[in-house]
Short mmCIF file of C-alpha atoms in Angstrom, two decimals:
data_model
loop_
_atom_site.label_atom_id
_atom_site.label_comp_id
_atom_site.label_asym_id
_atom_site.label_seq_id
_atom_site.Cartn_x
_atom_site.Cartn_y
_atom_site.Cartn_z
CA MET A 537 109.73 291.65 201.27
CA ARG A 538 107.31 294.50 202.09
CA GLN A 539 108.70 294.17 205.96
CA ARG A 540 112.51 295.08 204.71
CA GLN A 541 111.71 297.67 202.98
CA GLU A 542 109.49 299.16 204.84
CA GLU A 543 112.52 299.55 207.70
CA ARG A 544 114.81 299.65 205.03
CA ARG A 545 113.01 303.17 203.95
CA GLN A 546 112.33 303.64 207.98
CA GLN A 547 116.16 303.90 208.83
CA ILE A 548 116.73 305.90 205.13
CA ASN A 549 113.50 308.32 207.14
CA LYS A 550 115.63 308.78 210.92
CA THR A 551 119.12 309.22 209.41
CA CYS A 552 118.22 312.19 207.09
CA ASN A 553 115.73 313.42 210.15
CA SER A 554 118.92 312.78 212.48
CA ASN A 555 121.26 314.74 209.58
CA LYS A 556 118.93 317.84 208.18
CA GLN A 557 121.67 319.82 209.06
CA ARG A 558 124.11 317.20 206.76
CA PHE A 559 121.17 316.48 203.92
CA PHE A 560 119.91 320.01 203.84
CA GLU A 561 120.53 321.93 200.38
CA GLU A 562 119.29 320.02 197.17
CA PRO A 563 121.41 317.86 195.14
CA ASN A 564 121.94 320.31 191.18
CA PRO A 565 120.06 318.67 188.36
CA ASP A 566 123.80 317.53 186.88
CA LEU A 567 124.51 315.59 189.74
CA LEU A 568 121.50 313.53 189.16
CA ASN A 569 123.41 311.24 186.70
CA HIS A 570 123.53 308.33 187.91
CA LEU A 571 119.73 308.32 187.44
CA LEU A 572 118.56 305.33 184.50
CA VAL A 573 114.90 306.30 182.80
CA ASP A 574 112.31 303.24 181.87
CA ASP A 575 109.51 305.16 180.79
CA ALA A 576 107.97 301.99 178.96
CA HIS A 577 107.50 300.31 182.88
CA CYS A 578 108.09 304.50 185.34
CA LEU A 579 110.60 303.47 186.20
CA ILE A 580 114.19 304.81 187.26
CA TYR A 581 117.37 303.19 189.18
CA CYS A 582 120.23 304.79 191.25
CA TYR A 583 123.03 302.63 189.48
CA VAL A 584 126.05 302.73 192.63
CA PRO A 585 129.28 301.38 190.78
CA LYS A 586 130.10 298.48 192.50
CA VAL A 587 127.39 297.05 193.79
CA ALA A 588 126.08 294.90 190.57
CA CYS A 589 125.33 298.10 188.02
CA SER A 590 126.17 295.54 185.95
CA ASN A 591 123.79 293.42 185.88
CA LEU A 592 121.18 295.23 186.96
CA LYS A 593 122.10 298.30 184.12
CA LYS A 594 121.32 294.76 181.57
CA ILE A 595 118.05 294.51 183.16
CA MET A 596 116.97 297.95 182.28
CA VAL A 597 118.04 297.82 179.04
CA THR A 598 116.26 294.65 178.43
CA LEU A 599 112.68 296.46 180.06
CA LYS A 600 113.75 299.49 176.86
CA THR A 601 113.56 296.43 174.11
CA GLY A 602 109.94 295.38 175.10
CA PRO A 603 108.35 292.24 175.23
CA PRO A 604 109.12 289.41 174.39
CA TYR A 605 112.29 289.70 176.65
CA GLY A 606 114.97 288.33 176.12
CA ASP A 607 117.85 287.18 179.21
CA PRO A 608 119.49 289.35 180.25
CA SER A 609 123.24 287.50 181.10
CA LEU A 610 122.96 287.11 177.62
CA LEU A 611 122.78 290.47 176.00
CA THR A 612 125.91 291.43 173.47
CA THR A 613 126.08 295.68 173.26
CA THR A 614 127.95 297.22 176.29
CA VAL A 615 125.43 297.98 179.23
CA HIS A 616 127.83 300.82 180.38
CA ASP A 617 127.59 302.77 177.32
CA SER A 618 124.75 305.32 177.35
CA GLU A 619 123.47 304.14 173.79
CA ASN A 620 122.22 302.12 175.72
CA LEU A 621 120.48 303.58 178.16
CA THR A 622 118.01 307.02 179.15
CA PHE A 623 120.11 309.88 181.90
CA LEU A 624 116.76 311.21 183.94
CA LYS A 625 119.79 314.50 183.91
CA ASP A 626 118.99 314.43 180.21
CA LEU A 627 115.91 314.95 180.28
CA PRO A 628 113.72 318.11 180.68
CA LYS A 629 113.58 319.88 184.19
CA HIS A 630 109.61 319.28 183.90
CA GLU A 631 110.08 315.69 183.00
CA ILE A 632 113.25 314.85 185.39
CA THR A 633 110.06 316.28 189.13
CA ALA A 634 107.78 315.13 187.36
CA LYS A 635 109.03 311.77 186.67
CA LEU A 636 111.02 311.36 190.22
CA LYS A 637 107.67 312.15 191.63
CA HIS A 638 105.65 309.01 189.54
CA TYR A 639 107.80 306.96 189.66
CA THR A 640 108.80 303.89 190.96
CA LYS A 641 112.66 304.78 192.18
CA PHE A 642 114.87 302.07 193.19
CA LEU A 643 118.62 301.40 194.40
CA PHE A 644 120.57 298.89 195.40
CA VAL A 645 123.86 299.35 198.03
CA ARG A 646 126.30 297.27 200.30
CA ASP A 647 128.80 297.77 202.66
CA PRO A 648 130.56 300.61 202.35
CA PHE A 649 133.97 298.90 203.71
CA VAL A 650 133.56 295.80 201.41
CA ARG A 651 132.61 298.27 198.94
CA LEU A 652 135.37 300.19 199.08
CA ILE A 653 137.78 297.12 199.13
CA SER A 654 135.78 295.74 195.26
CA ALA A 655 136.95 298.70 194.19
CA TYR A 656 140.86 299.30 195.27
CA ARG A 657 141.16 295.42 193.86
CA ASN A 658 139.06 296.16 190.55
CA LYS A 659 140.30 299.59 190.06
CA ILE A 660 143.05 300.30 191.15
CA GLU A 661 145.26 296.71 192.61
CA VAL A 662 145.14 295.27 189.14
CA PRO A 663 145.64 298.15 186.33
CA GLN A 664 144.33 300.16 184.07
CA ARG A 665 145.29 302.50 181.85
CA TYR A 666 142.69 305.42 182.93
CA PHE A 667 142.93 304.58 186.50
CA TYR A 668 146.41 304.92 186.65
CA GLU A 669 146.19 307.74 184.64
CA ARG A 670 144.37 309.64 186.13
CA TYR A 671 144.74 308.19 189.59
CA SER A 672 147.95 305.36 190.61
CA ARG A 673 150.43 308.00 189.64
CA ASN A 674 149.48 310.52 191.50
CA ILE A 675 149.05 308.05 193.95
CA LEU A 676 152.74 306.53 193.85
CA ARG A 677 154.24 309.81 193.39
CA LEU A 678 152.99 311.18 196.92
CA TYR A 679 153.01 307.97 198.97
CA GLY A 680 154.20 304.93 197.38
CA ASN A 681 158.39 306.44 196.91
CA GLN A 682 158.13 306.66 193.52
CA PRO A 683 159.21 310.70 192.95
CA ASN A 684 158.81 310.08 188.70
CA PRO A 685 156.62 306.89 187.73
CA PRO A 686 156.15 306.37 184.56
CA ALA A 687 153.74 308.52 182.73
CA ASP A 688 153.41 305.49 180.13
CA PHE A 689 150.76 303.00 181.34
CA ASN A 690 152.43 300.37 179.05
CA LEU A 691 155.62 301.26 180.88
CA ALA A 692 154.01 301.56 184.41
CA ARG A 693 152.93 297.79 183.97
CA ALA A 694 156.16 296.34 182.42
CA SER A 695 157.27 297.82 185.35
CA LYS A 696 155.43 295.67 187.60
CA LEU A 697 154.21 299.37 189.55
CA LYS A 698 151.60 298.89 191.82
CA VAL A 699 149.48 300.90 194.17
CA SER A 700 149.13 299.49 198.19
CA PHE A 701 145.38 299.89 199.94
CA ASP A 702 147.00 301.42 202.26
CA ASN A 703 148.90 304.21 200.02
CA PHE A 704 145.30 304.54 197.97
CA ILE A 705 143.43 305.32 201.47
CA GLN A 706 146.24 307.78 202.12
CA TYR A 707 145.57 309.18 198.90
CA LEU A 708 141.55 309.43 199.36
CA LEU A 709 141.58 310.73 203.29
CA ASP A 710 144.66 313.52 202.34
CA PRO A 711 143.32 317.13 202.73
CA GLN A 712 145.42 318.10 199.34
CA THR A 713 143.37 315.75 197.17
CA LYS A 714 140.14 316.56 198.98
CA GLY A 715 138.01 317.08 195.37
CA LYS A 716 140.16 315.32 193.83
CA SER A 717 140.23 312.12 194.59
CA ASP A 718 136.41 310.94 193.60
CA ASP A 719 135.32 308.78 192.05
CA GLU A 720 132.36 307.32 191.35
CA HIS A 721 133.38 303.79 192.61
CA TRP A 722 134.38 304.64 195.41
CA LYS A 723 132.26 308.01 195.94
CA GLN A 724 129.64 307.33 199.26
CA MET A 725 126.68 305.98 197.62
CA ASN A 726 124.20 309.26 199.66
CA LYS A 727 126.14 311.34 197.23
CA VAL A 728 125.66 308.59 194.25
CA CYS A 729 121.69 308.55 195.23
CA PHE A 730 120.86 310.93 197.36
CA PRO A 731 118.67 309.40 199.37
CA CYS A 732 117.63 312.29 202.00
CA HIS A 733 116.22 314.12 198.63
CA ILE A 734 114.46 311.17 196.52
CA GLN A 735 112.12 308.75 198.26
CA TYR A 736 113.27 305.38 197.13
CA ASP A 737 110.15 302.60 196.39
CA PHE A 738 112.81 299.84 196.91
CA ILE A 739 116.42 299.09 198.84
CA GLY A 740 118.08 296.19 197.24
CA HIS A 741 121.52 295.05 199.21
CA GLN A 742 124.01 293.85 197.59
CA GLU A 743 124.49 290.77 200.10
CA ASP A 744 120.37 289.88 199.16
CA MET A 745 120.99 289.92 195.57
CA ASN A 746 119.52 287.00 193.75
CA GLU A 747 116.60 286.97 196.53
CA ASP A 748 116.18 291.24 196.75
CA SER A 749 116.43 291.28 192.54
CA GLU A 750 113.09 288.88 192.84
CA ASP A 751 111.56 290.25 194.52
CA LEU A 752 112.50 293.89 192.50
CA LEU A 753 110.89 292.29 189.75
CA GLU A 754 107.56 291.36 191.85
CA MET A 755 107.13 294.60 193.14
CA LEU A 756 107.05 295.75 189.41
CA LYS A 757 104.45 292.32 188.05
CA LEU A 758 107.32 291.35 185.78
CA ARG A 759 108.64 288.83 187.52
CA ASN A 760 107.06 285.77 185.54
CA GLU A 761 108.34 288.20 182.20
CA ILE A 762 111.80 288.26 182.88
CA ARG A 763 115.48 286.52 184.34
CA VAL A 764 117.54 288.09 186.87
CA PRO A 765 120.65 287.60 185.78
CA GLN A 766 121.60 285.69 188.83
CA SER A 767 125.12 286.27 190.38
CA PRO A 768 127.32 284.60 193.17
CA VAL A 769 126.55 285.80 196.51
CA ILE A 770 129.95 287.09 197.38
CA ARG A 771 130.01 287.33 200.96
CA THR A 772 133.24 289.38 202.74
CA SER A 773 134.21 287.49 206.11
CA TYR A 774 134.40 289.68 208.52
CA GLU A 775 137.82 287.71 209.58
CA SER A 776 138.49 289.02 205.60
CA LEU A 777 137.56 292.77 206.41
CA VAL A 778 139.76 292.76 209.40
CA GLN A 779 142.48 291.55 206.89
CA TRP A 780 142.22 294.16 204.76
CA TYR A 781 141.93 297.38 207.04
CA THR A 782 143.64 296.07 210.32
CA THR A 783 146.75 297.42 207.90
CA LEU A 784 146.09 301.06 208.38
CA PRO A 785 146.87 302.68 211.51
CA LEU A 786 143.61 303.50 213.43
CA ASN A 787 143.44 306.70 212.94
CA THR A 788 143.74 306.26 209.64
CA ARG A 789 140.40 303.31 209.85
CA ARG A 790 138.40 305.83 212.13
CA LYS A 791 138.81 308.94 209.65
CA LEU A 792 137.71 306.68 207.03
CA TYR A 793 134.20 305.33 208.79
CA ASN A 794 133.75 309.11 209.32
CA ARG A 795 134.05 309.54 205.43
CA TYR A 796 132.02 306.76 205.06
CA GLU A 797 129.69 307.00 207.95
CA MET A 798 126.21 308.51 206.24
CA ASP A 799 126.13 305.17 204.08
CA PHE A 800 126.54 302.97 207.04
CA GLU A 801 123.32 304.85 208.83
CA LEU A 802 121.25 305.17 205.86
CA PHE A 803 121.43 301.68 204.35
CA GLY A 804 121.66 300.37 208.05
CA TYR A 805 125.26 298.44 208.34
CA SER A 806 126.99 297.52 211.39
CA ARG A 807 129.04 300.19 212.47
CA PRO A 808 132.87 297.99 212.61
CA ASP A 809 132.92 298.16 215.61
CA GLY A 810 136.22 296.00 216.12
CA LEU A 811 138.25 297.89 213.52
CA LEU A 812 137.59 301.60 215.45
CA GLU A 813 138.27 300.89 218.62
CA SER A 814 142.09 300.72 220.27
#
């Protein structure tokens, strides 16, 4: 575990040092809205949507209740409800600075292209009112040959209107939608957790979720006190990745990689050369 974590931290440091101009500016404290605090265990967790954050939030909520800890998987409260969580950004500035310096900090990451597929399938492909009204209706209008898609979500769902993966990617890359297309579920992970400005003590990978979460509890000396909600490790094969992304033109794939390049490099994910070569 120690060697693996040291290698992951070194990869982040190497990438940050090679891209100092890109990561020069310190993040505004208002942007630290994904950092959760557990004062009892001097712990900060930066949650990345679409990276097992529901199960990891369950652990944070359970730790907050104090020992003896219940089974996080049996938690009935809504883990995405802010009332059950303490956010670092809501604390006084001097406390934010002190806790970032002294608390144990961790995050979990995921292959950027796999995470993007997961975000599309969960939030865009399957109709949801918020995402339809905020994103899908505009995507259909701009790229889906639907000049006037229904404003009413129920009508749109009854009409079986569907945003294609190709159109979703068009929306992300369109200069005209820059600043409007960002959502935490597909935003670059480095822009959610700022690993070049926050020194994380533990970096987990969703691909090794069960093992890494146990290692995290071992590091926190909590392994025998709390159960980790077990998740089936679903590995997206390279063949499946190819099926999704080869529907996109080569130039689009390259632009998309450029958008997420820092996530690939920072967190040690291999560059998908087969998708980026002609």
